[in-house]
PDB file of C-alpha atoms and ligand atoms in Angstrom:
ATOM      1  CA  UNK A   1      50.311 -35.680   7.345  1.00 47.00           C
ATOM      2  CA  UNK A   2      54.033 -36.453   6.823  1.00 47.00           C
ATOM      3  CA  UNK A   3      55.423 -38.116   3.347  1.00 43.00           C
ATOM      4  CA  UNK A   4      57.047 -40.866   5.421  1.00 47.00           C
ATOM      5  CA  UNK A   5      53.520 -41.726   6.704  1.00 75.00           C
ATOM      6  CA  UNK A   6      52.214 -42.457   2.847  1.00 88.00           C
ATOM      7  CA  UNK A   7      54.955 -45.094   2.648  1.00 88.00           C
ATOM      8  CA  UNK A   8      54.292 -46.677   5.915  1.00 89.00           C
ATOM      9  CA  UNK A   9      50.345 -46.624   4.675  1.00 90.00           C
ATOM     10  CA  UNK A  10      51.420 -48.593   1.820  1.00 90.00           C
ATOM     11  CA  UNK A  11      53.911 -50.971   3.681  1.00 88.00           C
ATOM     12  CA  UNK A  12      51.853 -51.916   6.842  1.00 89.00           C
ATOM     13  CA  UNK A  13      48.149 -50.942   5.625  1.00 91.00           C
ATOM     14  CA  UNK A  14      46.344 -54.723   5.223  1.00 88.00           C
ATOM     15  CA  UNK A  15      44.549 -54.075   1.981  1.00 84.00           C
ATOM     16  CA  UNK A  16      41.425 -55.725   1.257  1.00 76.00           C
ATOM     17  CA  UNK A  17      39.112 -58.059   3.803  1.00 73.00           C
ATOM     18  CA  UNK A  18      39.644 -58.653   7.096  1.00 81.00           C
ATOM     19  CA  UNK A  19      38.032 -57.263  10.554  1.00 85.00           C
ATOM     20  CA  UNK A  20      38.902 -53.917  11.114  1.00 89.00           C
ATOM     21  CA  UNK A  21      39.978 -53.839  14.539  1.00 87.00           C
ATOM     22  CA  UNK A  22      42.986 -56.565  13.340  1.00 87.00           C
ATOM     23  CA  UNK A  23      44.103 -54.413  10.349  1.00 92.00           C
ATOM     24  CA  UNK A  24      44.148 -51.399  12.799  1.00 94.00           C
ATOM     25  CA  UNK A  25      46.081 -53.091  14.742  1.00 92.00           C
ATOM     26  CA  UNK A  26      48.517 -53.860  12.109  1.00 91.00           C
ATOM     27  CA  UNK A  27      48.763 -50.097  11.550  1.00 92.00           C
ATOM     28  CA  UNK A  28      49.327 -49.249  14.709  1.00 94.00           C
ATOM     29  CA  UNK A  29      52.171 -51.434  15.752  1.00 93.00           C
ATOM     30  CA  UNK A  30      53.336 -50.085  12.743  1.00 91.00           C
ATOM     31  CA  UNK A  31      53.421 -46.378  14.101  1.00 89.00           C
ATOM     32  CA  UNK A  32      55.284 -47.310  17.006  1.00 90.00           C
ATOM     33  CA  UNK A  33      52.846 -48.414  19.554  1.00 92.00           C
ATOM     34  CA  UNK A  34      53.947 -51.522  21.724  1.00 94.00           C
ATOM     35  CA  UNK A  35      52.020 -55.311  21.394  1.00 94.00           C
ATOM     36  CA  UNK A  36      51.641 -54.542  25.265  1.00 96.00           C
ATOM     37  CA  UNK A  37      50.141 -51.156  25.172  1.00 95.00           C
ATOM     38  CA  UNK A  38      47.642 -52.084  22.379  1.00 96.00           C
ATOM     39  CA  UNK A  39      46.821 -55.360  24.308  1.00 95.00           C
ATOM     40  CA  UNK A  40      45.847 -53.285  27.331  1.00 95.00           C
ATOM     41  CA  UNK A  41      44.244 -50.669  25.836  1.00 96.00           C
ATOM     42  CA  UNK A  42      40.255 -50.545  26.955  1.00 96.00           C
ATOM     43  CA  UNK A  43      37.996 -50.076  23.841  1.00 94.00           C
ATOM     44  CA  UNK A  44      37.953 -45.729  24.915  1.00 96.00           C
ATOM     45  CA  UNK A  45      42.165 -46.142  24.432  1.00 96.00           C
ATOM     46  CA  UNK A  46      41.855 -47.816  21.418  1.00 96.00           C
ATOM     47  CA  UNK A  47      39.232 -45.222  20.041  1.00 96.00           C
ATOM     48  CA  UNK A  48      41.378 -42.503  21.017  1.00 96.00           C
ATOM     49  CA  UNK A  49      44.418 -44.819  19.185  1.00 96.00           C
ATOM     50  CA  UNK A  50      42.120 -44.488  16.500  1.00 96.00           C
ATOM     51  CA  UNK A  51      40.958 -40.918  15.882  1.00 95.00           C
ATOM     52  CA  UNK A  52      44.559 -40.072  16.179  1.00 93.00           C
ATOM     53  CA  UNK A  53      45.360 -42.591  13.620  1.00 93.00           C
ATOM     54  CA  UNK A  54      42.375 -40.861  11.106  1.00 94.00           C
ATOM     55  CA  UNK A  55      44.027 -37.271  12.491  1.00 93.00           C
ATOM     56  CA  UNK A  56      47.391 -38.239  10.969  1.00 90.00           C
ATOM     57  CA  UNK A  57      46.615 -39.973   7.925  1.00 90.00           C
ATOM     58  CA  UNK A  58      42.894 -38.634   6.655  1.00 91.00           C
ATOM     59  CA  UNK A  59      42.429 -35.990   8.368  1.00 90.00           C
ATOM     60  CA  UNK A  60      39.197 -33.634   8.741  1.00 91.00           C
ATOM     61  CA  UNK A  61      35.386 -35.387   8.965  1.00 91.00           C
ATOM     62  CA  UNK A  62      34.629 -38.792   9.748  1.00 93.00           C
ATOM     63  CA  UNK A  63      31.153 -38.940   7.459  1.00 91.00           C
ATOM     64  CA  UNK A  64      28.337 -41.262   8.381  1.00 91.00           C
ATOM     65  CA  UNK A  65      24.807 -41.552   7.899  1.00 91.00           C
ATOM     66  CA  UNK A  66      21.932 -43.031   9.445  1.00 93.00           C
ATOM     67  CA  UNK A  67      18.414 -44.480   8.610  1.00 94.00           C
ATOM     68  CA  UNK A  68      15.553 -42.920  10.524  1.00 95.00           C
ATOM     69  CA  UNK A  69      14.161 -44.929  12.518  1.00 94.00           C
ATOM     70  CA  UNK A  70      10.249 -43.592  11.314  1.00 96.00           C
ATOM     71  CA  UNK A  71      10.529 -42.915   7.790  1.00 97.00           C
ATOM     72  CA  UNK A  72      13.529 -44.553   6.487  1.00 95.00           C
ATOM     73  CA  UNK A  73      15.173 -41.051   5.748  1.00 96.00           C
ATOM     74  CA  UNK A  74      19.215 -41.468   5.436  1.00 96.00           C
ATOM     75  CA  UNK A  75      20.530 -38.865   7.570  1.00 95.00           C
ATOM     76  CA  UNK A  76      24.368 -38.024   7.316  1.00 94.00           C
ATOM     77  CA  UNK A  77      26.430 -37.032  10.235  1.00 93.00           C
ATOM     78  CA  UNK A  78      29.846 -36.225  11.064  1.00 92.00           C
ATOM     79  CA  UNK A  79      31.322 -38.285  13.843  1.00 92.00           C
ATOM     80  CA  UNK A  80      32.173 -35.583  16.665  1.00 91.00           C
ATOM     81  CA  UNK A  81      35.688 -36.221  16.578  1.00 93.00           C
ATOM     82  CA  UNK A  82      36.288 -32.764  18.999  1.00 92.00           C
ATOM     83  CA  UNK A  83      34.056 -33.775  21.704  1.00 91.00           C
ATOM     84  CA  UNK A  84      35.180 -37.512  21.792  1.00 93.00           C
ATOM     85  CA  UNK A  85      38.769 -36.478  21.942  1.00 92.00           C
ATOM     86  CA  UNK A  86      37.662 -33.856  25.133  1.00 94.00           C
ATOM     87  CA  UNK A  87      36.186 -37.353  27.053  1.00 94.00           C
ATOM     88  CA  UNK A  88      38.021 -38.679  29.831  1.00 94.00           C
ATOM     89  CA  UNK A  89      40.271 -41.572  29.779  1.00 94.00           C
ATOM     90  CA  UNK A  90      38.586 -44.819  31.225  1.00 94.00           C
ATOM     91  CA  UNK A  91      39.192 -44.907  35.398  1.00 91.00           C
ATOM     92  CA  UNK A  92      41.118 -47.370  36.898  1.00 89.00           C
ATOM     93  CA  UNK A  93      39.705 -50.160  39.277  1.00 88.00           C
ATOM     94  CA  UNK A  94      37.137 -52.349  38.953  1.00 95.00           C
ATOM     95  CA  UNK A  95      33.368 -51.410  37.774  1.00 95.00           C
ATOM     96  CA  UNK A  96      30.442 -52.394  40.795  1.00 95.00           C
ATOM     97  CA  UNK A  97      26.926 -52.664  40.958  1.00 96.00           C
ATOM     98  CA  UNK A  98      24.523 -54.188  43.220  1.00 95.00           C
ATOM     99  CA  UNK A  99      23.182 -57.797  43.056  1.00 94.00           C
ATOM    100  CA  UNK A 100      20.359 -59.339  45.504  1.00 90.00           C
ATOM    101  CA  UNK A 101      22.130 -57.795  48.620  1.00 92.00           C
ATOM    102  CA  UNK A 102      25.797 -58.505  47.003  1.00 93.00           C
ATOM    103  CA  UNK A 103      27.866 -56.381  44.769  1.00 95.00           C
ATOM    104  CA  UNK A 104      29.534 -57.801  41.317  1.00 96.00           C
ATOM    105  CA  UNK A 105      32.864 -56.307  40.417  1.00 97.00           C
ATOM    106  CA  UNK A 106      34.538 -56.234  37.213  1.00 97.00           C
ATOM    107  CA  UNK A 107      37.555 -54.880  35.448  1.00 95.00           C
ATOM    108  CA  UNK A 108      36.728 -52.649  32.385  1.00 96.00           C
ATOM    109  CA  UNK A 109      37.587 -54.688  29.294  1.00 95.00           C
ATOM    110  CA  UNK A 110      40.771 -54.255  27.094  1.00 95.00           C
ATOM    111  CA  UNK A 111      41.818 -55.348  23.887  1.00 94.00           C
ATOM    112  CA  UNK A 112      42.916 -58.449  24.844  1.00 94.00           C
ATOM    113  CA  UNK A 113      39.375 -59.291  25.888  1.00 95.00           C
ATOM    114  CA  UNK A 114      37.867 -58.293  23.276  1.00 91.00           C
ATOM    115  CA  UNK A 115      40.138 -60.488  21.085  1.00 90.00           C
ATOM    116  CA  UNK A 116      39.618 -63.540  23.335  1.00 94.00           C
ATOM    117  CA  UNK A 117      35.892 -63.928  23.055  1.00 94.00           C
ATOM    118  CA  UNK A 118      35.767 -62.820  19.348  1.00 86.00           C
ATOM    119  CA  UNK A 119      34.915 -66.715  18.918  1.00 90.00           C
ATOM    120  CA  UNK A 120      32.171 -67.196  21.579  1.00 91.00           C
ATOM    121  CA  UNK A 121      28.762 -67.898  20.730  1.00 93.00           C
ATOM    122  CA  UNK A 122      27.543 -64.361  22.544  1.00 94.00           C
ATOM    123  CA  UNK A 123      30.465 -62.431  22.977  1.00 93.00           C
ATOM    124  CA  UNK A 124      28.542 -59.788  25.816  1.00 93.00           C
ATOM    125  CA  UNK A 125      27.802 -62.839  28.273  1.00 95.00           C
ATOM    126  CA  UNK A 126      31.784 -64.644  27.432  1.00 96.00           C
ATOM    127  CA  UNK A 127      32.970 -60.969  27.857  1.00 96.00           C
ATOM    128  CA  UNK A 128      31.461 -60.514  31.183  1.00 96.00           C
ATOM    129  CA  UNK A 129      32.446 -63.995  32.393  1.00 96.00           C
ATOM    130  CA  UNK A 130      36.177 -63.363  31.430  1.00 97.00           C
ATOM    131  CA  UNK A 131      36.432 -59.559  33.115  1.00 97.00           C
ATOM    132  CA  UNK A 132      34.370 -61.028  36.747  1.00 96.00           C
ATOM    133  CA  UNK A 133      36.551 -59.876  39.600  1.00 95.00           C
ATOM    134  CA  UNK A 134      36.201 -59.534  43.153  1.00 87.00           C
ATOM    135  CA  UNK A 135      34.347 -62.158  45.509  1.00 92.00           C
ATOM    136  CA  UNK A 136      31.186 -62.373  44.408  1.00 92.00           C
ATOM    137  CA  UNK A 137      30.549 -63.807  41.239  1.00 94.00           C
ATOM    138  CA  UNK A 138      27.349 -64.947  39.401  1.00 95.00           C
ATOM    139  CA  UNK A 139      27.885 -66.376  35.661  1.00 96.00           C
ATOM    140  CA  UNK A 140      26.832 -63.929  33.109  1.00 96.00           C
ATOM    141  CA  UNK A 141      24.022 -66.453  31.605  1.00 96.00           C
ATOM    142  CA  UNK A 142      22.464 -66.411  34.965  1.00 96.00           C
ATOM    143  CA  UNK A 143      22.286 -62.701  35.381  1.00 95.00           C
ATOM    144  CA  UNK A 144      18.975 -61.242  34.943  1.00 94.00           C
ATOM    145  CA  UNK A 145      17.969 -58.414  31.810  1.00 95.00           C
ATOM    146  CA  UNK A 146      18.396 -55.421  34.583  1.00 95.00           C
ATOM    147  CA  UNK A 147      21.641 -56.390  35.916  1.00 95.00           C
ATOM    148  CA  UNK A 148      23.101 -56.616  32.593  1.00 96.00           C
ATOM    149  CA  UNK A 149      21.945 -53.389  31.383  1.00 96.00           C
ATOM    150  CA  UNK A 150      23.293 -51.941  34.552  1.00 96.00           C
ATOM    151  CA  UNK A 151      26.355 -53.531  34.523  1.00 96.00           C
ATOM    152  CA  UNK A 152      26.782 -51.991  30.896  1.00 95.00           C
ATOM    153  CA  UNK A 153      25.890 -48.914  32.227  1.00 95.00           C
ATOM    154  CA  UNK A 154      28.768 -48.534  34.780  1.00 96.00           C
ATOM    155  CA  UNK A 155      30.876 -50.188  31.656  1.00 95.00           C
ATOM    156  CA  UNK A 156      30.209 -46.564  29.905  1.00 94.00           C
ATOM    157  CA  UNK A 157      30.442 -44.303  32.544  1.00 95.00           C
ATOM    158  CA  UNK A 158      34.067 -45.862  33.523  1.00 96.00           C
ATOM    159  CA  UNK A 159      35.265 -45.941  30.053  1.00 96.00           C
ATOM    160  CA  UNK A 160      33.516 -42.646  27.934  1.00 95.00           C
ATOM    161  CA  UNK A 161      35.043 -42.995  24.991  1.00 96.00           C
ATOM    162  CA  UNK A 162      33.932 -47.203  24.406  1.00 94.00           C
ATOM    163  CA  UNK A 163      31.114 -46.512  22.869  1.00 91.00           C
ATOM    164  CA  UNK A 164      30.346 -43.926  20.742  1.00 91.00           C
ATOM    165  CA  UNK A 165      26.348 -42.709  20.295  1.00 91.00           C
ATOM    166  CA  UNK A 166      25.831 -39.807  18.096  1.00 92.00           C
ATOM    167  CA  UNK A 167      22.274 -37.980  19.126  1.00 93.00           C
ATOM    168  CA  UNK A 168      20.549 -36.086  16.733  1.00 92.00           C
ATOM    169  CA  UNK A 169      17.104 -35.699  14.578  1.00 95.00           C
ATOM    170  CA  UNK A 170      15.729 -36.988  11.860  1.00 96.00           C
ATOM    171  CA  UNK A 171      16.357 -33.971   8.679  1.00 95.00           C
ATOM    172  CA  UNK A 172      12.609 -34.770   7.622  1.00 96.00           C
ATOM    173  CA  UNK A 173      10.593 -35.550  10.361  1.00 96.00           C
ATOM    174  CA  UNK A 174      12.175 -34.685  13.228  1.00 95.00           C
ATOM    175  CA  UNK A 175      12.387 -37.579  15.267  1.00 96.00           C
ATOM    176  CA  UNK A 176      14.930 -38.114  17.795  1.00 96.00           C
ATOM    177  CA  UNK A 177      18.058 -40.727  16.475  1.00 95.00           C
ATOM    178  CA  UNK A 178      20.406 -42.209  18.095  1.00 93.00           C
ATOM    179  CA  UNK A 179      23.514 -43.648  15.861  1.00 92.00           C
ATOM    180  CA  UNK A 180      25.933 -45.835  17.350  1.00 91.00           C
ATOM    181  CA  UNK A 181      29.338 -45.438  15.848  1.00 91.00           C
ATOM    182  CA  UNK A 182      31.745 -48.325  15.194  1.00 91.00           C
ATOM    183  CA  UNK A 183      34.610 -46.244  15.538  1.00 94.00           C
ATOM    184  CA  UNK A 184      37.065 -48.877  13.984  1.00 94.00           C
ATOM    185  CA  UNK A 185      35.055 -49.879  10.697  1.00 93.00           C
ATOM    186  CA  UNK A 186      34.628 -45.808   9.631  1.00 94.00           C
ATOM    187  CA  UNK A 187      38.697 -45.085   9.981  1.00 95.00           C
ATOM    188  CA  UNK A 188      39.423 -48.428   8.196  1.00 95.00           C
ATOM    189  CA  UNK A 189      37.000 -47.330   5.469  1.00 93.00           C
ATOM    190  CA  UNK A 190      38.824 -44.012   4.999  1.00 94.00           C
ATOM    191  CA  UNK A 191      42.177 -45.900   5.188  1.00 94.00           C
ATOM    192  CA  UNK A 192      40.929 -47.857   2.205  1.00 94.00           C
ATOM    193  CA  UNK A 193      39.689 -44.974   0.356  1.00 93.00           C
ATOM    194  CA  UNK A 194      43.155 -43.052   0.705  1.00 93.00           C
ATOM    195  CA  UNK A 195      44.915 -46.185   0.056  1.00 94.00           C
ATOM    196  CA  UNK A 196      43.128 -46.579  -3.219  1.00 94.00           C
ATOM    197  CA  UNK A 197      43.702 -42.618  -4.276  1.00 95.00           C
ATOM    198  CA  UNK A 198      47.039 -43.132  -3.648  1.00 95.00           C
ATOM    199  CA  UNK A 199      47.327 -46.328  -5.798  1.00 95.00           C
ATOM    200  CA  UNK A 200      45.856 -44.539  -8.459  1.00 96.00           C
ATOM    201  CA  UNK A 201      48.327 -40.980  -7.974  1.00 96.00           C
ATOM    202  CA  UNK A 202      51.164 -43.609  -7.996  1.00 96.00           C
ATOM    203  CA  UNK A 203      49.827 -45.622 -11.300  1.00 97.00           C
ATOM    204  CA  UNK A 204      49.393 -41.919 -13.183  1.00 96.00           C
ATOM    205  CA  UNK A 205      52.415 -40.652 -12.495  1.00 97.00           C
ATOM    206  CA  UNK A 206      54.295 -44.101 -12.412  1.00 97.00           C
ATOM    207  CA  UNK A 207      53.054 -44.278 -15.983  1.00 96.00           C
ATOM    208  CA  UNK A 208      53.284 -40.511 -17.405  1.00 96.00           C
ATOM    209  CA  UNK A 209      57.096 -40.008 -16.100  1.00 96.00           C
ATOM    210  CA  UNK A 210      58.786 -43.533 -14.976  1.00 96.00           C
ATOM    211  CA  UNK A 211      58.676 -42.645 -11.481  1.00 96.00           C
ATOM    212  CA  UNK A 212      59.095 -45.241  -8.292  1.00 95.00           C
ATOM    213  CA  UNK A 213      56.698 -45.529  -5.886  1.00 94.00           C
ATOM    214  CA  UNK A 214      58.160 -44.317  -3.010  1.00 92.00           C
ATOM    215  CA  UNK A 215      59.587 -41.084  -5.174  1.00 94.00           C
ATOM    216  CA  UNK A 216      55.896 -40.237  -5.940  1.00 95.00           C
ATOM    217  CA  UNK A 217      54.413 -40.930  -2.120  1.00 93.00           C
ATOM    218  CA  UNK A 218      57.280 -38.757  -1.040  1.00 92.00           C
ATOM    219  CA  UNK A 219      55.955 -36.118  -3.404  1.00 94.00           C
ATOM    220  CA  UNK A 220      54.066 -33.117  -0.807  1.00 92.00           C
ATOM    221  CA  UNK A 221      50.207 -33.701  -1.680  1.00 90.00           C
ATOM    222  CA  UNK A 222      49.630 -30.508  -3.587  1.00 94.00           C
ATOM    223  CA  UNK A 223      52.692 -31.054  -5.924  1.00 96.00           C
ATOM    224  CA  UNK A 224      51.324 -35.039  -6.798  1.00 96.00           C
ATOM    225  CA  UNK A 225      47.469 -33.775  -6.940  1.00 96.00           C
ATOM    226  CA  UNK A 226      48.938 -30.947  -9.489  1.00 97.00           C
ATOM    227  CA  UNK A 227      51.156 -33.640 -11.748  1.00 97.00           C
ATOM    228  CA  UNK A 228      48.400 -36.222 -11.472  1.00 96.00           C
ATOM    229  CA  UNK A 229      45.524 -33.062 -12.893  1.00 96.00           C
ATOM    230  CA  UNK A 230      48.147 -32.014 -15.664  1.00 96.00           C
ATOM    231  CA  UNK A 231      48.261 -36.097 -16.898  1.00 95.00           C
ATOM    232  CA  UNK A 232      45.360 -36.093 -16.906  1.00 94.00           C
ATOM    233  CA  UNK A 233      44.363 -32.744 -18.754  1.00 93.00           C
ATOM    234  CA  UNK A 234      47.278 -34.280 -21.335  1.00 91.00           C
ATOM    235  CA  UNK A 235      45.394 -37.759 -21.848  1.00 87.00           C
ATOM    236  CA  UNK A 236      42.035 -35.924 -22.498  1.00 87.00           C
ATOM    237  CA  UNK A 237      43.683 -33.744 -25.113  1.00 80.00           C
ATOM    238  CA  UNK A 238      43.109 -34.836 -28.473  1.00 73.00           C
ATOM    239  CA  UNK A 239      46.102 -36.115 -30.092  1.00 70.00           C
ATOM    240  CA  UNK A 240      47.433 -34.475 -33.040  1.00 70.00           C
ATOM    241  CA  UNK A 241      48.870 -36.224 -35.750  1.00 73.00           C
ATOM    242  CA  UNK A 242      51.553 -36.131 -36.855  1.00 75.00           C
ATOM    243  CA  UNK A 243      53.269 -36.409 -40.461  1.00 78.00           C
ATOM    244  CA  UNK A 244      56.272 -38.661 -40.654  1.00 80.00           C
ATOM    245  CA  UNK A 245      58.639 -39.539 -42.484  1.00 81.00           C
ATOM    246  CA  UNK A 246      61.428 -42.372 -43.014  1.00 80.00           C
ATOM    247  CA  UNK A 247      64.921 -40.662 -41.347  1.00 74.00           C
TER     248      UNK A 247
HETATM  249 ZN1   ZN B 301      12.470 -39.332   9.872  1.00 72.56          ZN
END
């Protein structure tokens, strides 16, 4: 984590509401990375964007936890950031599968897509509508349950990294669980979090010593955890008083 990223946290992080992806976004663009690039990235790009992004500025664990699905247990998990990072960028060409006889084709989605039919009433059918390629084409609404499921199928397999299922059992009774990650939501949670610390380091030290902001985010993280623990060591020491008298 470099000092000149805290700054750029605090200039270009979107505090507050918002969807996640868009904020991301903000971040990104922010870190160098073209309106282009980010427009054509497919959902597996953007998640790799993103771990990198959670690499830089977090670091370490993405924590979750899940409900099981039999007896309500919460079971935490850490997203496997290793193993998604080791999965293949998404192939080029289109996607196919087989339809009465005919074959569908489709590009794998980006970014851009994504964006587009953010609005529509079911964003899966709009989505598949808007990334239909080749000859052949049958409008998502018609398509029955099968083709759908296996046109999400070959979706996966061309892009690994779109959409992230952790497997793993339940801590109490066992059961199998499958968690699906959104990727996007758990890094702009941890943005906020480290946002926030830092808003509070700043305020501590801001107030103890008359420092600017950017002096204190420049600060290496050891030195500002170490001046924020000794302010705060000094504000829980009682406060001895004092006699005075007139000069
Ligand atoms: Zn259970």
């Amino acid at each position: 984590m470099t000092t000149a990223s805290l700054s750029m946290l605090f200039d270009h992080w979107p505090i507050g509401s918002g969807a996640a992806h868009g904020r991301l976004t903000a971040l990104l663009r922010a870190s160098g990375a073209g309106d282009a690039a980010l427009a054509s990235d497919t959902l597996g790009a953007r998640n790799r964007r993103l771990i990198a992004l959670h690499d830089d500025w977090v670091g370490g664990a993405i924590e979750a936890q899940v409900a099981c699905t039999a007896c309500a247990t919460m079971n935490s998990f850490a997203v496997p950031k290793d193993a998604m990072r080791a999965l293949p960028p998404a192939q080029d060409g289109l996607v196919t599968v087989p339809y009465g006889g005919r074959e569908l084709a489709y590009r794998v989605p980006t970014m851009a897509d994504i964006e587009a039919v953010g609005d529509a009433a079911d964003v899966r059918l709009a989505m598949l509508d808007r990334c239909a390629a080749g000859p052949v084409r049958v409008a998502a609404a018609d398509l029955d349950a099968a083709a759908l499921d296996a046109i999400e199928t070959a979706f996966d397999r061309a892009d690994p990294l779109a959409s992230i299922v952790v497997e793993s059992a339940c801590s109490e009774c066992g059961v199998a669980l499958a968690a699906s990650v959104d990727l996007a939501a758990f890094v702009a949670t941890d943005l906020d979090r480290l946002h926030a610390a830092l808003l509070r380091d700043v305020d501590m030290i801001a107030s103890a010593y008359g420092w600017g902001e950017s002096a204190i985010l420049a600060l290496p993280a050891e030195r500002r955890a170490r001046y924020v623990a000794m302010i705060a060591d000094r504000r829980a020491a009682p406060v001895a008083r004092q006699r005075v008298r007139p000069l």
